[in-house]
CSV table of C-alpha atoms and ligand atoms in Angstrom, one decimal:
chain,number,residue,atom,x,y,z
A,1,UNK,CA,0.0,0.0,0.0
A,2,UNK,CA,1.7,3.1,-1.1
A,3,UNK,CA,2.3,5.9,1.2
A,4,UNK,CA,0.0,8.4,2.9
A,5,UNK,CA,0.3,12.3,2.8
A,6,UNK,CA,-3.2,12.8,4.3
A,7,UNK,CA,-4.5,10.9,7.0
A,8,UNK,CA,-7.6,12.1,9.0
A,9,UNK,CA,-9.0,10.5,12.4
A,10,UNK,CA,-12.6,11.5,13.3
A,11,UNK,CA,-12.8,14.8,12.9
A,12,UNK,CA,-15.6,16.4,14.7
A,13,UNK,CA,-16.1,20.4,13.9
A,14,UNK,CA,-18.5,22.5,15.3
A,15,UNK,CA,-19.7,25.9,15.1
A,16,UNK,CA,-21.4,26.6,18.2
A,17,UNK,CA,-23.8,24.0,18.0
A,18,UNK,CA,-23.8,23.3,14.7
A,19,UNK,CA,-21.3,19.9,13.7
A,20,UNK,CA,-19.8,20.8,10.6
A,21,UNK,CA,-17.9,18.0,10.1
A,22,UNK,CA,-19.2,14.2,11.6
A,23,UNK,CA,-15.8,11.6,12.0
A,24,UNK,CA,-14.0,12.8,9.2
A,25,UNK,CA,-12.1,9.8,7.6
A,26,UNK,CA,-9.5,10.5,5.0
A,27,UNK,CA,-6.7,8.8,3.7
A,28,UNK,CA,-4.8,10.7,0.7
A,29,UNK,CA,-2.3,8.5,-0.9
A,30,UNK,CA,1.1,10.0,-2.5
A,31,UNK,CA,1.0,10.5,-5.9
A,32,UNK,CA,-3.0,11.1,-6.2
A,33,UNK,CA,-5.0,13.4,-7.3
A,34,UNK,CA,-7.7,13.2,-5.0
A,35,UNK,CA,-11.1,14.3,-5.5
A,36,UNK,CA,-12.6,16.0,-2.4
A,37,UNK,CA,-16.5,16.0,-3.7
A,38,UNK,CA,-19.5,17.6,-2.1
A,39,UNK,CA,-22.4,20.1,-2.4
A,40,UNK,CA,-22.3,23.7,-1.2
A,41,UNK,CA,-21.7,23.7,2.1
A,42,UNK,CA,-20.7,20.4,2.7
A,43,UNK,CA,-17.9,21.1,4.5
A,44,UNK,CA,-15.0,20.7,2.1
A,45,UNK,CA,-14.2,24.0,3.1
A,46,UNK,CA,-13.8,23.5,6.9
A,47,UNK,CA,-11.9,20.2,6.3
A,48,UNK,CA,-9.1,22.1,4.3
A,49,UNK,CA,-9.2,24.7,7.0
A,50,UNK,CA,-8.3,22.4,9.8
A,51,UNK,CA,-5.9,20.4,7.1
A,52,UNK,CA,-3.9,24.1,7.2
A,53,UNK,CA,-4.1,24.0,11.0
A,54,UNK,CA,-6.1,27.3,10.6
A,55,UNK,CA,-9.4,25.5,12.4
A,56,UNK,CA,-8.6,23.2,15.1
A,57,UNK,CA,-11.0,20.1,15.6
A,58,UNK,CA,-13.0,18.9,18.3
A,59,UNK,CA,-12.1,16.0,17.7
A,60,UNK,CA,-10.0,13.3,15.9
A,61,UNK,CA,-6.7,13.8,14.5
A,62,UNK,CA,-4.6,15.1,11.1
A,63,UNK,CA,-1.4,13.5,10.0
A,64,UNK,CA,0.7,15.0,7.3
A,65,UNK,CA,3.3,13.1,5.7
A,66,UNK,CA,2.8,10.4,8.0
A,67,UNK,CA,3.2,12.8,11.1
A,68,UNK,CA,0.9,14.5,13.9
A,69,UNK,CA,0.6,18.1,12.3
A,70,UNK,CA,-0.2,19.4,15.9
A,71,UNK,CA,3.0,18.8,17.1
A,72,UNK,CA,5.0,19.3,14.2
A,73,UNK,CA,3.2,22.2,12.2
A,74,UNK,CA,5.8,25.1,10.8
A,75,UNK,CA,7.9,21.9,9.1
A,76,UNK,CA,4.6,19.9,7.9
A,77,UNK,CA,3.0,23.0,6.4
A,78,UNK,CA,6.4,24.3,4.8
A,79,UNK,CA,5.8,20.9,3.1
A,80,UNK,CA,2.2,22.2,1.9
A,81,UNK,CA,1.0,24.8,-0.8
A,82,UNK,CA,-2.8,25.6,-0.9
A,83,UNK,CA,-4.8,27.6,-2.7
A,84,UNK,CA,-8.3,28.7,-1.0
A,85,UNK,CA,-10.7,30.2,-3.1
A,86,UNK,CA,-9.5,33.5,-4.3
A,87,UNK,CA,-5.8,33.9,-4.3
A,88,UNK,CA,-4.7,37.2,-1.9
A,89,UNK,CA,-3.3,39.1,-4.4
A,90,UNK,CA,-1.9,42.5,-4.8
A,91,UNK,CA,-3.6,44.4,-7.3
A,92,UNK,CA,-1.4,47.3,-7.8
A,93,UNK,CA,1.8,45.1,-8.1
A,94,UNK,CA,2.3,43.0,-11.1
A,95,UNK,CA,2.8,39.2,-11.2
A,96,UNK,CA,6.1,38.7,-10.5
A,97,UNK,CA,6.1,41.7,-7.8
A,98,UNK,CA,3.0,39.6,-5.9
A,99,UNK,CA,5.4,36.5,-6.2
A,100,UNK,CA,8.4,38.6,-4.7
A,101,UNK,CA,6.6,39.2,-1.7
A,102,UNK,CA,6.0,35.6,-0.8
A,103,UNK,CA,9.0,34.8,-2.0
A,104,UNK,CA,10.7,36.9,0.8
A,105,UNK,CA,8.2,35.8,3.1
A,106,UNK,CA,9.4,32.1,2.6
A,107,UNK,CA,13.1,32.4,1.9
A,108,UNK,CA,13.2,30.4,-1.2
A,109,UNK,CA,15.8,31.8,-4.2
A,110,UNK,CA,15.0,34.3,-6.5
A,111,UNK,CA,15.6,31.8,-9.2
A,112,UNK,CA,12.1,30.0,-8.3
A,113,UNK,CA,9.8,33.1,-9.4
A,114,UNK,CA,10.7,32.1,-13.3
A,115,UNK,CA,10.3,28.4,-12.8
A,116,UNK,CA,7.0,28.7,-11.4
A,117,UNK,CA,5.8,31.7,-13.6
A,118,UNK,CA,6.9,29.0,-16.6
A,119,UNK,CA,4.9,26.1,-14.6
A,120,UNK,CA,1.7,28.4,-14.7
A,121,UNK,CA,2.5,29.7,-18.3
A,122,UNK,CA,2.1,33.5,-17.3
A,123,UNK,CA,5.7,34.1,-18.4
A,124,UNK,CA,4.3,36.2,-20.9
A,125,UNK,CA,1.9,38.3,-18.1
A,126,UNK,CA,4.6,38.6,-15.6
A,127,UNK,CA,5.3,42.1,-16.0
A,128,UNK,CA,1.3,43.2,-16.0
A,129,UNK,CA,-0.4,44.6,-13.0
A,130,UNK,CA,-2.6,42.1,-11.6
A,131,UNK,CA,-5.6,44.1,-11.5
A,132,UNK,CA,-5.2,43.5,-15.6
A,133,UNK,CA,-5.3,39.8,-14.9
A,134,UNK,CA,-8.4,37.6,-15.9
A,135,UNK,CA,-10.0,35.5,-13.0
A,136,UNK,CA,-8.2,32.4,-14.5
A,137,UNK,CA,-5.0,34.6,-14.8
A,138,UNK,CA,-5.6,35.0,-10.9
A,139,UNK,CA,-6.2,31.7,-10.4
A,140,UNK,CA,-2.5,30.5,-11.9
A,141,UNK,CA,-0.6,33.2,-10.0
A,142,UNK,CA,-2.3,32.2,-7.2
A,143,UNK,CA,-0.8,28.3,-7.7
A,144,UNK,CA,2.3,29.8,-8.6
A,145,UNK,CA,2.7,31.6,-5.3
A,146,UNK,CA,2.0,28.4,-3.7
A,147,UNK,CA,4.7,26.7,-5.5
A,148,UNK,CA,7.1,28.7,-5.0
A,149,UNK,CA,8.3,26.8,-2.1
A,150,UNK,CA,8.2,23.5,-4.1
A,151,UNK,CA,5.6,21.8,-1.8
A,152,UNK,CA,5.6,18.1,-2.4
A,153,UNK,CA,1.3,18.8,-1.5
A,154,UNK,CA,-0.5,21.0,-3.1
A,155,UNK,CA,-4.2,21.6,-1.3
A,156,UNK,CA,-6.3,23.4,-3.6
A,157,UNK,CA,-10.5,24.4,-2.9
A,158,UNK,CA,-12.4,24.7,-6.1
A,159,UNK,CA,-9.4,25.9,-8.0
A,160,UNK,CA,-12.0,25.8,-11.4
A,161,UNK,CA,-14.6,27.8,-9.3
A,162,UNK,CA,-15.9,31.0,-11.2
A,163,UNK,CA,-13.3,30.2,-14.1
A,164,UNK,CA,-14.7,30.0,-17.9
A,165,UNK,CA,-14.5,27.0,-19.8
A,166,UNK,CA,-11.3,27.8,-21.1
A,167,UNK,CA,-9.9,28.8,-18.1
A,168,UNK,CA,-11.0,25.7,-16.8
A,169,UNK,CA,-9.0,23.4,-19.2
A,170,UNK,CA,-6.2,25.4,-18.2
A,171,UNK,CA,-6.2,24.6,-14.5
A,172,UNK,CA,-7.3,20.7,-15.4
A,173,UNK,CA,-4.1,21.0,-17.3
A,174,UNK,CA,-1.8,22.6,-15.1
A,175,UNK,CA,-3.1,20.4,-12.3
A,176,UNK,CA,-2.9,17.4,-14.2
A,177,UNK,CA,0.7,18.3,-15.3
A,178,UNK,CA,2.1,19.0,-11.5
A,179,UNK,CA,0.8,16.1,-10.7
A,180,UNK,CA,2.0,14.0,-13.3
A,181,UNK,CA,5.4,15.7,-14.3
A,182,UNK,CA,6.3,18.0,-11.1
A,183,UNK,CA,5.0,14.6,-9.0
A,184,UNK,CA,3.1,16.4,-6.3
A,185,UNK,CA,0.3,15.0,-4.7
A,186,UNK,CA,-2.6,16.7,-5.3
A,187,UNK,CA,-6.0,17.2,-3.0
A,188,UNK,CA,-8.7,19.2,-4.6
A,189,UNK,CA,-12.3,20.0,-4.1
A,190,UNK,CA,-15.2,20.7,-6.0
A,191,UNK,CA,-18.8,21.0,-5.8
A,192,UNK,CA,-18.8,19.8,-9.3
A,193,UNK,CA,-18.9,15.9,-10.0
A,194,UNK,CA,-17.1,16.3,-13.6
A,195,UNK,CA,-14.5,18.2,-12.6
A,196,UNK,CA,-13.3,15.6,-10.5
A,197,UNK,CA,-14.4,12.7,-12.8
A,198,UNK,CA,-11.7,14.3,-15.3
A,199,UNK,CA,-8.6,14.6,-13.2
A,200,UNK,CA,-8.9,12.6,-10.0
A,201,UNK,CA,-7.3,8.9,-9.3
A,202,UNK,CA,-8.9,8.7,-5.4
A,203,UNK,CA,-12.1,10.7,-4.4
A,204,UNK,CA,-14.2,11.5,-1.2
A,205,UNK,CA,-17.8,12.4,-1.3
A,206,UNK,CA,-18.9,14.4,1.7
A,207,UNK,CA,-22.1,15.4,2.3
A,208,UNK,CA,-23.3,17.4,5.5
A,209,UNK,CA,-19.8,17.1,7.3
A,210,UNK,CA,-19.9,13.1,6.7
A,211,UNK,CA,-17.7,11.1,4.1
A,212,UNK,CA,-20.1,9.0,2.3
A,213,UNK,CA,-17.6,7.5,0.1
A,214,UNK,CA,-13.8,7.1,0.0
A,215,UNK,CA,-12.0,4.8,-2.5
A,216,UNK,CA,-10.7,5.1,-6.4
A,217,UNK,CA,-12.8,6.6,-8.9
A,218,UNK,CA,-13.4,3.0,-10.6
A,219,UNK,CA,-14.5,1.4,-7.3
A,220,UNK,CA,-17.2,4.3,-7.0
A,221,UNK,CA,-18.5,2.2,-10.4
A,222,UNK,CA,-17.6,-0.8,-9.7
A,223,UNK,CA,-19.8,-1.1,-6.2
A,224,UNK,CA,-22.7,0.1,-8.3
A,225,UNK,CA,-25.4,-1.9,-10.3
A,226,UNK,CA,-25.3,-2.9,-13.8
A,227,UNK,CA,-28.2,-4.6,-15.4
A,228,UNK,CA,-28.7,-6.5,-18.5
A,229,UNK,CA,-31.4,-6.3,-20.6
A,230,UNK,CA,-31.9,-9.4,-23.2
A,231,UNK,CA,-34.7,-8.5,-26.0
A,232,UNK,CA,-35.3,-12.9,-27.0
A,233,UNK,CA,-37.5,-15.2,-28.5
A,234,UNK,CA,-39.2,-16.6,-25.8
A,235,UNK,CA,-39.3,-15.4,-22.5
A,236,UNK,CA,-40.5,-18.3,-20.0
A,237,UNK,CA,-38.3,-20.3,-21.6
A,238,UNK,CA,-35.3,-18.0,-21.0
A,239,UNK,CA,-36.2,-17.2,-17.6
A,240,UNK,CA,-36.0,-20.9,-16.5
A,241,UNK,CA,-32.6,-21.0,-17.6
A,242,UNK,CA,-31.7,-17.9,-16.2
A,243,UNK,CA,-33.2,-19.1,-12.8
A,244,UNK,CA,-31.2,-22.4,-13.4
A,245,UNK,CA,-28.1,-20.7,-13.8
A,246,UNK,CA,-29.0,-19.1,-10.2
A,247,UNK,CA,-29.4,-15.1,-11.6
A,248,UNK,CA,-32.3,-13.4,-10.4
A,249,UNK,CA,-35.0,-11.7,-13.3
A,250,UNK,CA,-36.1,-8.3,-12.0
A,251,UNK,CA,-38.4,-7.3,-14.8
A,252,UNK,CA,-39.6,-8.8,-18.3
A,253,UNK,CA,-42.2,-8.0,-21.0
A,254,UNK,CA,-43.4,-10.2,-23.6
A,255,UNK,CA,-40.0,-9.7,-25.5
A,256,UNK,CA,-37.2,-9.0,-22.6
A,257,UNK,CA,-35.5,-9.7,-19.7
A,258,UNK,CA,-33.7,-7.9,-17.5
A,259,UNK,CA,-31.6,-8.5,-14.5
A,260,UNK,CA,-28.9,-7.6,-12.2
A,261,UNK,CA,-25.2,-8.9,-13.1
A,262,UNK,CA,-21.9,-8.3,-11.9
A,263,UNK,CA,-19.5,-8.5,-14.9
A,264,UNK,CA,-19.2,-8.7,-18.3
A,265,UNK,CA,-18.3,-12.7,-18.0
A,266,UNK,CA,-22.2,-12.7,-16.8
A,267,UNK,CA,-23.7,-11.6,-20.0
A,268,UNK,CA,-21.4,-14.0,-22.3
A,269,UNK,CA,-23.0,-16.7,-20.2
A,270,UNK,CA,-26.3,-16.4,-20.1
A,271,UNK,CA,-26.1,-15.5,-23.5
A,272,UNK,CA,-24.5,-18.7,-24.2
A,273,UNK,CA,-27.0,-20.8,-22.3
A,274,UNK,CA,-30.3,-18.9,-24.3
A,275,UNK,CA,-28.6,-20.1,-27.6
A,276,UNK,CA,-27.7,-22.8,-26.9
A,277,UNK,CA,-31.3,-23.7,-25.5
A,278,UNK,CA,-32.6,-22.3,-29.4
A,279,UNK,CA,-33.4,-19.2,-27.7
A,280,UNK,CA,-32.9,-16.5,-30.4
A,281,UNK,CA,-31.5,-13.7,-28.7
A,282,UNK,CA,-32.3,-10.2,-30.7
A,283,UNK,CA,-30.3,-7.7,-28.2
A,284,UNK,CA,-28.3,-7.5,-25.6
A,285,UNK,CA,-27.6,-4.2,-23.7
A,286,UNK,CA,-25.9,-3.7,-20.3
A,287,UNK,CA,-26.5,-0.6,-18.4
A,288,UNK,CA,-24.8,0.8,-15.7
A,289,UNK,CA,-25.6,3.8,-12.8
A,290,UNK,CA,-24.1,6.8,-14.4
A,291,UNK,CA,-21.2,8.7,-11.6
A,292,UNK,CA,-23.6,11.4,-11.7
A,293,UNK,CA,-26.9,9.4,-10.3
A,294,UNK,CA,-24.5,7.8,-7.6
A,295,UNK,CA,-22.8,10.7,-6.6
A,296,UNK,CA,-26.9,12.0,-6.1
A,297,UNK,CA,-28.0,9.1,-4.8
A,298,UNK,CA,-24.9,9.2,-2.0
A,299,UNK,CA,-25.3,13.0,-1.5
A,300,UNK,CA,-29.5,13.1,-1.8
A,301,UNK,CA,-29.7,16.4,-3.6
A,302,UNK,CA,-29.5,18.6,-6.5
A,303,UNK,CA,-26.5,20.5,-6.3
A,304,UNK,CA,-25.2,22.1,-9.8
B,401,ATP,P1,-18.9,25.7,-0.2
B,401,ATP,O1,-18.5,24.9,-1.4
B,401,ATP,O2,-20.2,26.3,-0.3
B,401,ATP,O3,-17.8,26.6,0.4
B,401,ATP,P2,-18.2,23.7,1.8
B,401,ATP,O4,-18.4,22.3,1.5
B,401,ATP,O5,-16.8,24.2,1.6
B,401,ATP,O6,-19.2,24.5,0.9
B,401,ATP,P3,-18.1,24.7,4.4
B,401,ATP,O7,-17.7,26.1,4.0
B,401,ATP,O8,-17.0,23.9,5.0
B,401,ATP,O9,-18.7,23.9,3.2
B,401,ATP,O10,-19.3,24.8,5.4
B,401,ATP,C1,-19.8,23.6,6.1
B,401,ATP,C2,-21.0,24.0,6.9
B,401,ATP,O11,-20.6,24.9,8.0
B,401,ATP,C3,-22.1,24.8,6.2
B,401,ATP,O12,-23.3,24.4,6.6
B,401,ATP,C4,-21.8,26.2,6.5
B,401,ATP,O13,-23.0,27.0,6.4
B,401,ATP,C5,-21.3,26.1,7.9
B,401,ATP,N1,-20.4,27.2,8.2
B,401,ATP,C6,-19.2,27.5,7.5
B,401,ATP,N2,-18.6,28.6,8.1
B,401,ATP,C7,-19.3,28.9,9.2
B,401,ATP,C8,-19.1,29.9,10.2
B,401,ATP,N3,-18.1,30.8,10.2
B,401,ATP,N4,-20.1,30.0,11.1
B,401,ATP,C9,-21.1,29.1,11.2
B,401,ATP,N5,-21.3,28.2,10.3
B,401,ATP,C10,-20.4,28.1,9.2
């Protein structure tokens, strides 16, 4: 089992009364890109704020890179870059001026502002004011200031939010390319389901403050139900072989079946058995819970 950069223990949050966040499981492995999914107000937010030690928890406990981040925070988070919904940014100074700040802040070489303004691809808009910037533009320099101390994590919330479509690909891209070429481990949250779907290897689904799912993005479909549905010659006829072959019919009409199956072996059986029974078998179609109706079903609501 590879290594893990994130590890969570029950997290309980509360504001006053109100428990943002329920036993908060995660487990982040190195090298992800791991999708932190969940409606507005879900409480992606909170979880990245106590992640940052910015909110402290009730309850339960956050490991970074395998260690307690309470008792070992500055050289955790000097491990860490994040990126919370808007970038601080100074509008009056240009990009590579806003990056010279943090820069100084953090101690890294000077060196480091043009590898990360090449990272981003603002090379070109490094000597414009930010306040000239596009949101997306923003949204880059805002990553780039986070890398400038090479963080081997990078903990971004909704980086895609409020971005247009191109703008979007961008970031997917960048992202994608950090994580890929730059190997950083990447944890990322979104309210939207294909987002995630396009870049992320692991994903969490919360849903008010509780982690309803946790695994790889193919186990998510893989748990799910796919049916078969055979359009055949004769129908009480096929349905006693089925039976005999110990599947279980959950509808039929005068021309089809369908049932429940678990793999694709399943339909070139019972295929097999029908014909070779002299059942003429017209059409076979498998169907399977699309990401979107499970990631509904496991959150209850209507959130795009
Ligand atoms: P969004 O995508 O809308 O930011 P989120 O998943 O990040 O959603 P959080 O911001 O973590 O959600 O909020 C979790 C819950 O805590 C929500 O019900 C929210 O209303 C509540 N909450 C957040 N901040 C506060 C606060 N300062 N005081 C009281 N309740 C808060």
């Amino acid at each position: 089992m590879s290594k893990l950069i994130i590890q969570t223990t029950e997290l309980d949050f509360y504001f006053k009364n109100f428990k943002a966040l329920d036993k908060v499981n995660l487990n982040v492995p190195e090298g992800s890109i791991y999708g932190f999914l969940g409606p507005n107000g879900a409480g992606k937010t909170t979880t990245i704020r106590i992640l940052l030690d910015l909110f402290h928890a009730e309850a339960g406990q956050v490991k970074l890179f395998g260690q307690d981040l309470s008792q070992n925070k500055v050289a955790l988070l000097s491990k860490v870059g994040a990126l919370i919904e808007n970038p601080s940014i100074y509008k009056h100074l240009t990009g590579r001026q806003n990056l010279e700040v943090v820069r100084r802040m953090i101690g890294v070489p000077k060196s480091r502002i043009n590898e990360v303004l090449k990272i981003v691809r603002l090379m070109d808009n490094a000597d414009k004011k930010a306040k000239n910037y596009s949101l997306g533009m923003c949204q880059r320099l805002g990553l780039a200031s986070a890398l400038l101390g090479d963080p081997d994590l990078l903990i971004l919330d909704e980086p895609t939010n409020g971005l247009d479509p191109s703008g979007i690909i961008e970031m997917r891209e960048l992202i994608i390319s950090l994580n890929k070429d730059h190997g950083k481990t990447i944890f990322l949250s979104s309210h939207i389901l294909t987002e995630i779907e396009k870049m992320a290897t692991d994903v969490a689904i919360i849903d008010q403050g509780k982690i309803m799912y946790e695994g790889k993005l193919d186990g998510l479909h893989s748990n799910t139900s796919k049916f078969l549905e055979i359009e055949l010659s004769n129908v009480e006829k096929a349905i006693e072989i089925i039976k005999s072959l110990n599947y279980t019919v959950s509808e039929h009409s005068s021309k089809s079946i369908t049932l429940p199956i678990l793999e694709k072996a399943d339909t070139a059986k019972i295929n097999k058995a029908l014909v070779d029974n002299n059942i003429d078998v017209y059409q076979l179609k498998s169907s399977e819970e699309t990401l979107e109706a499970i990631f509904l079903n496991l959150t209850k609501k209507l959130d795009q």
